[in-house]
Amino acid sequence: MAIRVFLTLLLFLSSAIVSFSLYEDQAGLTDWHQRYIGKVKHAVFHTQKTGRKRVIVSTEENVVASLDLRHGEIFWRHVLGTKDAIDGVGIALGKYVITLSSEGSALRAWNLPDGQMVWETSLHTAQHSKSLLSVPINLKVDKDYPIIVFGGGYLHAVSAIDGEVLWKKDFTVEGFEVQRVLQPPGSSIIYVLGFINLSEAVVYQIDSKSGEVVAQKSMVFPGGFSGEISSVSSDKVVVLDSTRSILVTIGFIDGGLSFQKTPISDLVEDSGKAEILSALLSNMLAVKVNKRTLFVKVGGEGKLEVVDSLSDETAMSDSLPVADDQEAFASVHHEGSKIHLMVKLVNELDNVLLRETIQMDQHRGRVHKVFMNNYIRTDRSNGFRALIVMEDHSLLLLQQGAIVWSREEGLASVTDVTTAELPLGKDGVSVSKVEHTLFEWLKGHVLKLKGSLLLASPEDVVAIQELRVKSSGKNKLTRDHNGFRKLILALTRPGKLFALHTGDGRIVWSMLLKSPSNSQACERPNGISLYQWQVPHHHAMDENPSVLVVGKCGSDSSAPGVLSFVDVYTGKEISSSDIGHSVVQVMPLPFTDSTEQRLHLIADTVGHVHLYPKTSEALSIFQREFQNVYWYTVEADDGIIRGHVMKGSCSGETADEYCFTTRELWTVVFPSESEKIISTLTRKPNEVVHTQAKVNTDQDLLYKYVSRNLLFVATVSPKGAGEIGSVTPEESSLVVYLIDTITGRILHRLSHQGCQGPVHAVFSENWVVYHYFNLRAHKYEVTVVEIYDQSRAENKNVWKLILGKHNLTAPITSYSRPEVFTKSQSYFFAQSVKTIEVTSTAKGITSKQLLIGTIGDQILALDKRFVDPRRTLNPSQAEKEEGIIPLTDTLPIIPQAYVTHSHKVEGLRGIVTAPSKLESTTHVFAYGVDLFYTRLAPSKTYDSLTDDFSYALLLITIVALVAAIYITWVLSEKKELSEKWR
């Protein structure tokens, strides 16, 4: 009877726990998503009394967005196409956001509160030209004022209500370039100012209602113009002449046209070449001369006068009205870790309305742009806020002497990514800490059990939440035994390096790359690439890991390079150096010195390679492997691939012992009339291959041809190198090659007739998967090619492999002609692709998954078995047991296979994978305008328990079973004793 009661009670408790245990959705627990907009280039404030205060911005990443002025959050945003650059932004009728893009051919209106598109108008364009947008301000909602747009040689007047084109005017005269479109307030006349061959100024007067030309005036300027222009009023502009030494004031009032020349030497002594800045100031312009910014006032007759000067590092905003007939502008100067903000009246520069000094992180560089907005304080005085864009692309709002909010928009332009381990935790733990941790552990499980049984009070619920947050270890800055906590090192286009935590994506540290020299030509180099420099193991554990950032001073291929070495743990720059030569290619070598510093070769434009680090130990290691160093270069424009080998030391006065000459070993030339290189790819140098053998369905062994020296090359017919559908199937063909980069030997060639690029590919182990477009089928296709080693045919017997009677120890050289064979298969794929990557794990045992970045900016995980070339329509029983899927002509797209879930990585450009310490799990990081991170387990988490595993239930079950066993044993002993007494 007692046993029945106990078992009944145990069953009740077990069922109660199961009934109230809810499985939380896994989405969002191991991933994070961050939204960005990019470097701001236009900003318009909307701070009406009613509604939310916001600022409308457009960026270099072709994003138009509405930001909350209070917190900097994104209200809404739209990411336009890569070829749909935004040329101008404005607000019409107080409720529409107007954007001009695609070189003046696309005009759109977006609803201000929610960002929904109201209308879109395609404008006629005929040639490349400046794109100008003029949106009338202070419009009455019930009256339609036309929006004036110039682009592609045509001037359009467009209705702000419905986007209807009211009229258009052709300005496609040969040599005529429109510079400014001006409309004085309250006037019905539009002034169109332009230059013919930069030597003759032409002004058109156009009726804004009909588009008819009212008057036209032209005048030749001897010497010509440089093209730089500044509008100082509705009837005057100032331009620079072709020598950049004379400022020319052009007046066009009342249909006339006049020139007023003012040499720069009359304004400032020791003058050099001048540059007109883009700030729009009323009756004033800003000119940069001799590292100084001059404020030049324009008089009534075009007379110029310097009224003030500032440092050339000062950024200025456009002027805006602050009172009756008064306008003000803001100037911002970054000095060390401080920002100096000043607001002055345009007509009275001595009258400073605001002067503030704000502390700021010095790793943001100079101030690039300033946008100012004014508001009325409670005491009826003018208040000012400034939106500034820094050199590292970050966006900050300054108000009342403080940084209200900041956005790290440099992360919208990530160019290279690598990962690094976090530091180890402390080894020593006190006894009291252990006892405290044990107490907290027991308390936590008791609270969780009360919550599962619905016995927790409101105070217990709060305590449970606090314990969960406190016990969560995913955000700690130390390593974990599973390898889930890592640092993602991201290098951005402006040359700033970020360290992101995989737990929640927060920025651990950031560092802006700077030149080690004081050269004015290279004060801030551009980041090119990122490499692992020092990864300590064993004997070098006392060293912090470091990375190498390679940059160069300028966009030219011959620009000198800069190396910067950064401590991964602290983000401090260990050292930096001007290397004195160009950087064409960086080659990490598979050798390290005694401090675990990896050797690198850097090739320059003159055919030399340079060894780094420049130490005697590195030199001796390199000289031992001197004859075994090979590399290749790809000249895509010329259709040539060259193989190189080391030759000897450099000669010359500037050469050192770490400089080496090279010689050309082989050359592959593709005929330019029939093939053009569009894609090249190699395997990851750090990829781990678990086994080189694969058991076939007939129990034979297939040996993978695994070589780090294989190069995948895709070529297309020259006519097929354009957009998809621009040629017929007969005019285009796609050819792929697998080339050995040691000998230049072509191991495999595959032709796809009637196909076209772009080609996106991924190379792993002995297989390559690539995506392209089939013109005949009007569909995208995916092809897989697997390459196997035929030279090991005598080792196909599995028993020989098990008994060790195989011959796998024979040396292999790339100079012996390989006996290889390939297997390939093609499939249709329903979507266009931006990038493809493959999962990577610590030992290479786990099944592979293809990570496909789709045109919809999402990431699809596709099992490698779907692109197995051995798939057949009717697989045999042995093939089914091996896991081969029946053949279909189209690869499946399973909605649940999107690893990004409902998120979109806008502007997706790349996917990076990295292994964790658990063989089942891999890290996935995707970057574009947005950032996304998650952990994947392609074969499920077979080597660990899930996060929602109930340890409390396990503990209760074990205790209950032990108690049941003991009670059963006691009752059994009593029963046995009672039977013996009978």
PDB file of C-alpha atoms in Angstrom, residues 479-708:
ATOM      1  CA  ARG A 479      36.781  32.021 -22.499  1.00  0.00           C
ATOM      2  CA  ASP A 480      34.297  29.246 -21.916  1.00  0.00           C
ATOM      3  CA  HIS A 481      34.991  25.543 -22.235  1.00  0.00           C
ATOM      4  CA  ASN A 482      32.678  25.235 -25.259  1.00  0.00           C
ATOM      5  CA  GLY A 483      34.326  28.045 -27.223  1.00  0.00           C
ATOM      6  CA  PHE A 484      31.048  29.951 -27.609  1.00  0.00           C
ATOM      7  CA  ARG A 485      32.485  33.229 -26.344  1.00  0.00           C
ATOM      8  CA  LYS A 486      34.795  34.837 -28.882  1.00  0.00           C
ATOM      9  CA  LEU A 487      35.805  38.210 -30.233  1.00  0.00           C
ATOM     10  CA  ILE A 488      34.805  39.145 -33.764  1.00  0.00           C
ATOM     11  CA  LEU A 489      37.394  41.565 -35.167  1.00  0.00           C
ATOM     12  CA  ALA A 490      35.908  43.707 -37.922  1.00  0.00           C
ATOM     13  CA  LEU A 491      37.933  46.136 -40.054  1.00  0.00           C
ATOM     14  CA  THR A 492      35.888  48.943 -41.636  1.00  0.00           C
ATOM     15  CA  ARG A 493      36.372  51.072 -44.729  1.00  0.00           C
ATOM     16  CA  PRO A 494      37.562  54.204 -42.860  1.00  0.00           C
ATOM     17  CA  GLY A 495      40.281  52.109 -41.202  1.00  0.00           C
ATOM     18  CA  LYS A 496      38.734  51.501 -37.790  1.00  0.00           C
ATOM     19  CA  LEU A 497      39.056  48.129 -36.084  1.00  0.00           C
ATOM     20  CA  PHE A 498      36.209  46.901 -33.863  1.00  0.00           C
ATOM     21  CA  ALA A 499      36.134  43.985 -31.419  1.00  0.00           C
ATOM     22  CA  LEU A 500      32.599  42.613 -31.017  1.00  0.00           C
ATOM     23  CA  HIS A 501      31.535  40.096 -28.377  1.00  0.00           C
ATOM     24  CA  THR A 502      29.745  37.050 -29.772  1.00  0.00           C
ATOM     25  CA  GLY A 503      27.444  36.962 -26.731  1.00  0.00           C
ATOM     26  CA  ASP A 504      25.465  40.125 -27.436  1.00  0.00           C
ATOM     27  CA  GLY A 505      27.356  41.982 -30.166  1.00  0.00           C
ATOM     28  CA  ARG A 506      28.525  44.806 -27.934  1.00  0.00           C
ATOM     29  CA  ILE A 507      31.707  46.695 -28.809  1.00  0.00           C
ATOM     30  CA  VAL A 508      34.485  45.570 -26.453  1.00  0.00           C
ATOM     31  CA  TRP A 509      37.018  48.034 -27.893  1.00  0.00           C
ATOM     32  CA  SER A 510      37.711  49.983 -31.061  1.00  0.00           C
ATOM     33  CA  MET A 511      40.823  51.521 -32.607  1.00  0.00           C
ATOM     34  CA  LEU A 512      41.175  53.943 -35.522  1.00  0.00           C
ATOM     35  CA  LEU A 513      44.162  53.135 -37.716  1.00  0.00           C
ATOM     36  CA  LYS A 514      46.624  56.030 -37.926  1.00  0.00           C
ATOM     37  CA  SER A 515      49.863  56.621 -39.749  1.00  0.00           C
ATOM     38  CA  PRO A 516      53.053  56.262 -37.684  1.00  0.00           C
ATOM     39  CA  SER A 517      54.646  59.176 -39.538  1.00  0.00           C
ATOM     40  CA  ASN A 518      53.768  62.834 -39.453  1.00  0.00           C
ATOM     41  CA  SER A 519      53.361  62.966 -43.207  1.00  0.00           C
ATOM     42  CA  GLN A 520      50.499  65.160 -44.330  1.00  0.00           C
ATOM     43  CA  ALA A 521      50.031  62.943 -47.385  1.00  0.00           C
ATOM     44  CA  CYS A 522      49.128  59.974 -45.211  1.00  0.00           C
ATOM     45  CA  GLU A 523      47.698  61.183 -41.956  1.00  0.00           C
ATOM     46  CA  ARG A 524      44.948  58.574 -41.949  1.00  0.00           C
ATOM     47  CA  PRO A 525      45.595  55.445 -44.090  1.00  0.00           C
ATOM     48  CA  ASN A 526      42.839  53.267 -45.446  1.00  0.00           C
ATOM     49  CA  GLY A 527      42.431  49.754 -44.083  1.00  0.00           C
ATOM     50  CA  ILE A 528      42.917  46.980 -46.609  1.00  0.00           C
ATOM     51  CA  SER A 529      42.939  43.640 -44.831  1.00  0.00           C
ATOM     52  CA  LEU A 530      43.219  41.911 -41.484  1.00  0.00           C
ATOM     53  CA  TYR A 531      45.428  38.941 -40.564  1.00  0.00           C
ATOM     54  CA  GLN A 532      46.203  36.820 -37.525  1.00  0.00           C
ATOM     55  CA  TRP A 533      49.675  37.893 -36.401  1.00  0.00           C
ATOM     56  CA  GLN A 534      50.305  36.180 -33.075  1.00  0.00           C
ATOM     57  CA  VAL A 535      48.161  33.398 -31.586  1.00  0.00           C
ATOM     58  CA  PRO A 536      49.966  32.215 -28.431  1.00  0.00           C
ATOM     59  CA  HIS A 537      50.080  28.504 -27.587  1.00  0.00           C
ATOM     60  CA  HIS A 538      51.958  26.525 -24.972  1.00  0.00           C
ATOM     61  CA  HIS A 539      55.361  28.205 -24.599  1.00  0.00           C
ATOM     62  CA  ALA A 540      54.095  31.681 -25.480  1.00  0.00           C
ATOM     63  CA  MET A 541      51.009  31.780 -23.268  1.00  0.00           C
ATOM     64  CA  ASP A 542      52.295  34.862 -21.447  1.00  0.00           C
ATOM     65  CA  GLU A 543      51.876  36.880 -24.660  1.00  0.00           C
ATOM     66  CA  ASN A 544      48.580  38.443 -25.683  1.00  0.00           C
ATOM     67  CA  PRO A 545      47.347  37.525 -29.154  1.00  0.00           C
ATOM     68  CA  SER A 546      47.639  40.242 -31.786  1.00  0.00           C
ATOM     69  CA  VAL A 547      46.422  40.958 -35.294  1.00  0.00           C
ATOM     70  CA  LEU A 548      48.036  42.642 -38.267  1.00  0.00           C
ATOM     71  CA  VAL A 549      46.161  45.456 -40.003  1.00  0.00           C
ATOM     72  CA  VAL A 550      47.496  46.268 -43.461  1.00  0.00           C
ATOM     73  CA  GLY A 551      46.662  49.697 -44.822  1.00  0.00           C
ATOM     74  CA  LYS A 552      47.889  52.009 -47.531  1.00  0.00           C
ATOM     75  CA  CYS A 553      48.138  55.750 -48.016  1.00  0.00           C
ATOM     76  CA  GLY A 554      45.908  56.446 -50.987  1.00  0.00           C
ATOM     77  CA  SER A 555      43.842  54.579 -53.546  1.00  0.00           C
ATOM     78  CA  ASP A 556      46.631  54.126 -56.102  1.00  0.00           C
ATOM     79  CA  SER A 557      48.150  50.642 -56.386  1.00  0.00           C
ATOM     80  CA  SER A 558      51.637  52.112 -55.928  1.00  0.00           C
ATOM     81  CA  ALA A 559      50.708  53.962 -52.709  1.00  0.00           C
ATOM     82  CA  PRO A 560      52.993  53.095 -49.768  1.00  0.00           C
ATOM     83  CA  GLY A 561      51.689  50.644 -47.207  1.00  0.00           C
ATOM     84  CA  VAL A 562      51.278  50.887 -43.459  1.00  0.00           C
ATOM     85  CA  LEU A 563      51.387  48.020 -40.954  1.00  0.00           C
ATOM     86  CA  SER A 564      49.690  48.230 -37.588  1.00  0.00           C
ATOM     87  CA  PHE A 565      49.906  45.575 -34.862  1.00  0.00           C
ATOM     88  CA  VAL A 566      47.009  45.554 -32.392  1.00  0.00           C
ATOM     89  CA  ASP A 567      46.640  43.706 -29.085  1.00  0.00           C
ATOM     90  CA  VAL A 568      43.474  41.619 -29.288  1.00  0.00           C
ATOM     91  CA  TYR A 569      42.697  41.748 -25.548  1.00  0.00           C
ATOM     92  CA  THR A 570      43.175  45.467 -24.941  1.00  0.00           C
ATOM     93  CA  GLY A 571      42.696  47.034 -28.372  1.00  0.00           C
ATOM     94  CA  LYS A 572      45.936  49.009 -27.914  1.00  0.00           C
ATOM     95  CA  GLU A 573      48.231  49.503 -30.855  1.00  0.00           C
ATOM     96  CA  ILE A 574      51.469  47.647 -30.077  1.00  0.00           C
ATOM     97  CA  SER A 575      53.418  49.234 -32.913  1.00  0.00           C
ATOM     98  CA  SER A 576      52.997  50.617 -36.411  1.00  0.00           C
ATOM     99  CA  SER A 577      55.358  51.337 -39.269  1.00  0.00           C
ATOM    100  CA  ASP A 578      55.545  52.818 -42.739  1.00  0.00           C
ATOM    101  CA  ILE A 579      56.937  49.933 -44.735  1.00  0.00           C
ATOM    102  CA  GLY A 580      58.212  52.141 -47.554  1.00  0.00           C
ATOM    103  CA  HIS A 581      56.805  50.067 -50.400  1.00  0.00           C
ATOM    104  CA  SER A 582      53.449  49.334 -51.982  1.00  0.00           C
ATOM    105  CA  VAL A 583      51.148  46.467 -51.045  1.00  0.00           C
ATOM    106  CA  VAL A 584      49.790  44.303 -53.844  1.00  0.00           C
ATOM    107  CA  GLN A 585      49.363  41.000 -52.067  1.00  0.00           C
ATOM    108  CA  VAL A 586      49.762  39.738 -48.490  1.00  0.00           C
ATOM    109  CA  MET A 587      50.660  36.057 -48.066  1.00  0.00           C
ATOM    110  CA  PRO A 588      50.535  34.465 -44.577  1.00  0.00           C
ATOM    111  CA  LEU A 589      53.076  31.626 -44.410  1.00  0.00           C
ATOM    112  CA  PRO A 590      52.546  28.384 -42.439  1.00  0.00           C
ATOM    113  CA  PHE A 591      55.561  29.152 -40.219  1.00  0.00           C
ATOM    114  CA  THR A 592      55.821  30.815 -36.802  1.00  0.00           C
ATOM    115  CA  ASP A 593      58.772  31.900 -34.708  1.00  0.00           C
ATOM    116  CA  SER A 594      59.433  31.151 -31.030  1.00  0.00           C
ATOM    117  CA  THR A 595      56.931  33.817 -29.917  1.00  0.00           C
ATOM    118  CA  GLU A 596      54.198  32.376 -32.173  1.00  0.00           C
ATOM    119  CA  GLN A 597      54.397  35.312 -34.593  1.00  0.00           C
ATOM    120  CA  ARG A 598      53.301  34.158 -38.022  1.00  0.00           C
ATOM    121  CA  LEU A 599      55.584  34.935 -40.939  1.00  0.00           C
ATOM    122  CA  HIS A 600      54.089  37.017 -43.775  1.00  0.00           C
ATOM    123  CA  LEU A 601      55.252  37.908 -47.265  1.00  0.00           C
ATOM    124  CA  ILE A 602      54.116  41.198 -48.811  1.00  0.00           C
ATOM    125  CA  ALA A 603      54.486  41.644 -52.575  1.00  0.00           C
ATOM    126  CA  ASP A 604      54.901  45.102 -54.106  1.00  0.00           C
ATOM    127  CA  THR A 605      54.318  46.535 -57.568  1.00  0.00           C
ATOM    128  CA  VAL A 606      57.923  46.068 -58.771  1.00  0.00           C
ATOM    129  CA  GLY A 607      57.938  42.294 -58.329  1.00  0.00           C
ATOM    130  CA  HIS A 608      59.705  42.117 -54.973  1.00  0.00           C
ATOM    131  CA  VAL A 609      58.472  40.399 -51.822  1.00  0.00           C
ATOM    132  CA  HIS A 610      59.269  41.487 -48.274  1.00  0.00           C
ATOM    133  CA  LEU A 611      59.412  39.293 -45.181  1.00  0.00           C
ATOM    134  CA  TYR A 612      57.726  40.256 -41.905  1.00  0.00           C
ATOM    135  CA  PRO A 613      58.500  40.260 -39.008  1.00  0.00           C
ATOM    136  CA  LYS A 614      61.922  41.656 -39.745  1.00  0.00           C
ATOM    137  CA  THR A 615      63.878  39.566 -37.241  1.00  0.00           C
ATOM    138  CA  SER A 616      66.877  37.294 -37.600  1.00  0.00           C
ATOM    139  CA  GLU A 617      64.877  34.307 -36.339  1.00  0.00           C
ATOM    140  CA  ALA A 618      62.135  34.859 -38.927  1.00  0.00           C
ATOM    141  CA  LEU A 619      64.783  35.228 -41.640  1.00  0.00           C
ATOM    142  CA  SER A 620      66.479  31.935 -40.708  1.00  0.00           C
ATOM    143  CA  ILE A 621      63.120  30.103 -40.684  1.00  0.00           C
ATOM    144  CA  PHE A 622      62.237  31.549 -44.072  1.00  0.00           C
ATOM    145  CA  GLN A 623      65.597  30.693 -45.620  1.00  0.00           C
ATOM    146  CA  ARG A 624      65.177  27.034 -44.628  1.00  0.00           C
ATOM    147  CA  GLU A 625      61.911  26.952 -46.615  1.00  0.00           C
ATOM    148  CA  PHE A 626      63.128  29.317 -49.345  1.00  0.00           C
ATOM    149  CA  GLN A 627      62.764  26.841 -52.205  1.00  0.00           C
ATOM    150  CA  ASN A 628      59.282  25.709 -51.134  1.00  0.00           C
ATOM    151  CA  VAL A 629      57.532  29.085 -51.262  1.00  0.00           C
ATOM    152  CA  TYR A 630      55.212  29.528 -54.236  1.00  0.00           C
ATOM    153  CA  TRP A 631      52.398  31.907 -54.967  1.00  0.00           C
ATOM    154  CA  TYR A 632      50.307  33.183 -57.838  1.00  0.00           C
ATOM    155  CA  THR A 633      48.857  36.464 -59.100  1.00  0.00           C
ATOM    156  CA  VAL A 634      45.673  37.039 -61.072  1.00  0.00           C
ATOM    157  CA  GLU A 635      45.470  39.787 -63.687  1.00  0.00           C
ATOM    158  CA  ALA A 636      41.744  39.640 -64.343  1.00  0.00           C
ATOM    159  CA  ASP A 637      41.633  42.556 -66.790  1.00  0.00           C
ATOM    160  CA  ASP A 638      44.308  40.968 -68.983  1.00  0.00           C
ATOM    161  CA  GLY A 639      43.107  37.384 -68.529  1.00  0.00           C
ATOM    162  CA  ILE A 640      46.446  36.147 -67.166  1.00  0.00           C
ATOM    163  CA  ILE A 641      47.347  34.021 -64.133  1.00  0.00           C
ATOM    164  CA  ARG A 642      51.021  33.802 -63.219  1.00  0.00           C
ATOM    165  CA  GLY A 643      52.886  31.508 -60.864  1.00  0.00           C
ATOM    166  CA  HIS A 644      55.915  32.797 -58.987  1.00  0.00           C
ATOM    167  CA  VAL A 645      58.798  31.335 -57.021  1.00  0.00           C
ATOM    168  CA  MET A 646      61.621  32.830 -54.958  1.00  0.00           C
ATOM    169  CA  LYS A 647      64.810  33.804 -56.780  1.00  0.00           C
ATOM    170  CA  GLY A 648      67.240  35.629 -54.486  1.00  0.00           C
ATOM    171  CA  SER A 649      67.900  38.705 -52.387  1.00  0.00           C
ATOM    172  CA  CYS A 650      67.147  42.203 -53.602  1.00  0.00           C
ATOM    173  CA  SER A 651      69.949  44.467 -54.759  1.00  0.00           C
ATOM    174  CA  GLY A 652      70.130  48.226 -54.470  1.00  0.00           C
ATOM    175  CA  GLU A 653      70.783  50.941 -51.954  1.00  0.00           C
ATOM    176  CA  THR A 654      67.296  50.846 -50.420  1.00  0.00           C
ATOM    177  CA  ALA A 655      67.055  47.030 -50.263  1.00  0.00           C
ATOM    178  CA  ASP A 656      67.548  45.151 -47.008  1.00  0.00           C
ATOM    179  CA  GLU A 657      68.107  41.485 -46.168  1.00  0.00           C
ATOM    180  CA  TYR A 658      64.352  40.925 -45.819  1.00  0.00           C
ATOM    181  CA  CYS A 659      63.657  41.848 -49.450  1.00  0.00           C
ATOM    182  CA  PHE A 660      63.686  39.116 -52.118  1.00  0.00           C
ATOM    183  CA  THR A 661      63.358  38.957 -55.860  1.00  0.00           C
ATOM    184  CA  THR A 662      61.098  36.499 -57.664  1.00  0.00           C
ATOM    185  CA  ARG A 663      60.887  34.802 -61.003  1.00  0.00           C
ATOM    186  CA  GLU A 664      57.934  33.738 -63.066  1.00  0.00           C
ATOM    187  CA  LEU A 665      57.417  29.981 -63.006  1.00  0.00           C
ATOM    188  CA  TRP A 666      54.369  29.499 -65.233  1.00  0.00           C
ATOM    189  CA  THR A 667      51.663  31.489 -67.006  1.00  0.00           C
ATOM    190  CA  VAL A 668      48.096  30.672 -67.988  1.00  0.00           C
ATOM    191  CA  VAL A 669      46.726  33.042 -70.618  1.00  0.00           C
ATOM    192  CA  PHE A 670      43.028  33.067 -71.447  1.00  0.00           C
ATOM    193  CA  PRO A 671      42.211  34.323 -74.963  1.00  0.00           C
ATOM    194  CA  SER A 672      40.705  37.799 -74.584  1.00  0.00           C
ATOM    195  CA  GLU A 673      38.390  37.344 -77.557  1.00  0.00           C
ATOM    196  CA  SER A 674      36.606  34.363 -75.986  1.00  0.00           C
ATOM    197  CA  GLU A 675      37.143  34.379 -72.184  1.00  0.00           C
ATOM    198  CA  LYS A 676      37.196  36.958 -69.400  1.00  0.00           C
ATOM    199  CA  ILE A 677      38.042  36.112 -65.780  1.00  0.00           C
ATOM    200  CA  ILE A 678      35.139  36.970 -63.468  1.00  0.00           C
ATOM    201  CA  SER A 679      35.879  34.914 -60.340  1.00  0.00           C
ATOM    202  CA  THR A 680      38.765  33.152 -58.589  1.00  0.00           C
ATOM    203  CA  LEU A 681      38.754  31.207 -55.325  1.00  0.00           C
ATOM    204  CA  THR A 682      40.931  28.962 -53.165  1.00  0.00           C
ATOM    205  CA  ARG A 683      40.402  26.891 -50.035  1.00  0.00           C
ATOM    206  CA  LYS A 684      40.708  28.437 -46.603  1.00  0.00           C
ATOM    207  CA  PRO A 685      44.283  27.946 -45.408  1.00  0.00           C
ATOM    208  CA  ASN A 686      43.154  26.952 -41.894  1.00  0.00           C
ATOM    209  CA  GLU A 687      40.441  24.487 -42.939  1.00  0.00           C
ATOM    210  CA  VAL A 688      40.539  21.147 -41.118  1.00  0.00           C
ATOM    211  CA  VAL A 689      39.856  17.954 -43.116  1.00  0.00           C
ATOM    212  CA  HIS A 690      38.900  15.022 -40.886  1.00  0.00           C
ATOM    213  CA  THR A 691      39.640  12.235 -43.355  1.00  0.00           C
ATOM    214  CA  GLN A 692      40.899  12.009 -46.908  1.00  0.00           C
ATOM    215  CA  ALA A 693      38.972   8.844 -47.633  1.00  0.00           C
ATOM    216  CA  LYS A 694      35.304   8.370 -48.431  1.00  0.00           C
ATOM    217  CA  VAL A 695      33.626   4.960 -48.469  1.00  0.00           C
ATOM    218  CA  ASN A 696      31.609   4.487 -51.641  1.00  0.00           C
ATOM    219  CA  THR A 697      28.325   2.600 -51.805  1.00  0.00           C
ATOM    220  CA  ASP A 698      30.108  -0.464 -53.239  1.00  0.00           C
ATOM    221  CA  GLN A 699      32.434  -0.476 -50.182  1.00  0.00           C
ATOM    222  CA  ASP A 700      35.348   0.909 -52.203  1.00  0.00           C
ATOM    223  CA  LEU A 701      37.384   3.855 -51.024  1.00  0.00           C
ATOM    224  CA  LEU A 702      37.434   7.170 -52.829  1.00  0.00           C
ATOM    225  CA  TYR A 703      40.398   9.334 -51.863  1.00  0.00           C
ATOM    226  CA  LYS A 704      39.711  13.049 -51.842  1.00  0.00           C
ATOM    227  CA  TYR A 705      42.183  15.147 -53.766  1.00  0.00           C
ATOM    228  CA  VAL A 706      42.837  17.586 -50.921  1.00  0.00           C
ATOM    229  CA  SER A 707      45.338  20.256 -51.891  1.00  0.00           C
ATOM    230  CA  ARG A 708      45.845  23.775 -50.617  1.00  0.00           C
TER     231      ARG A 708
END
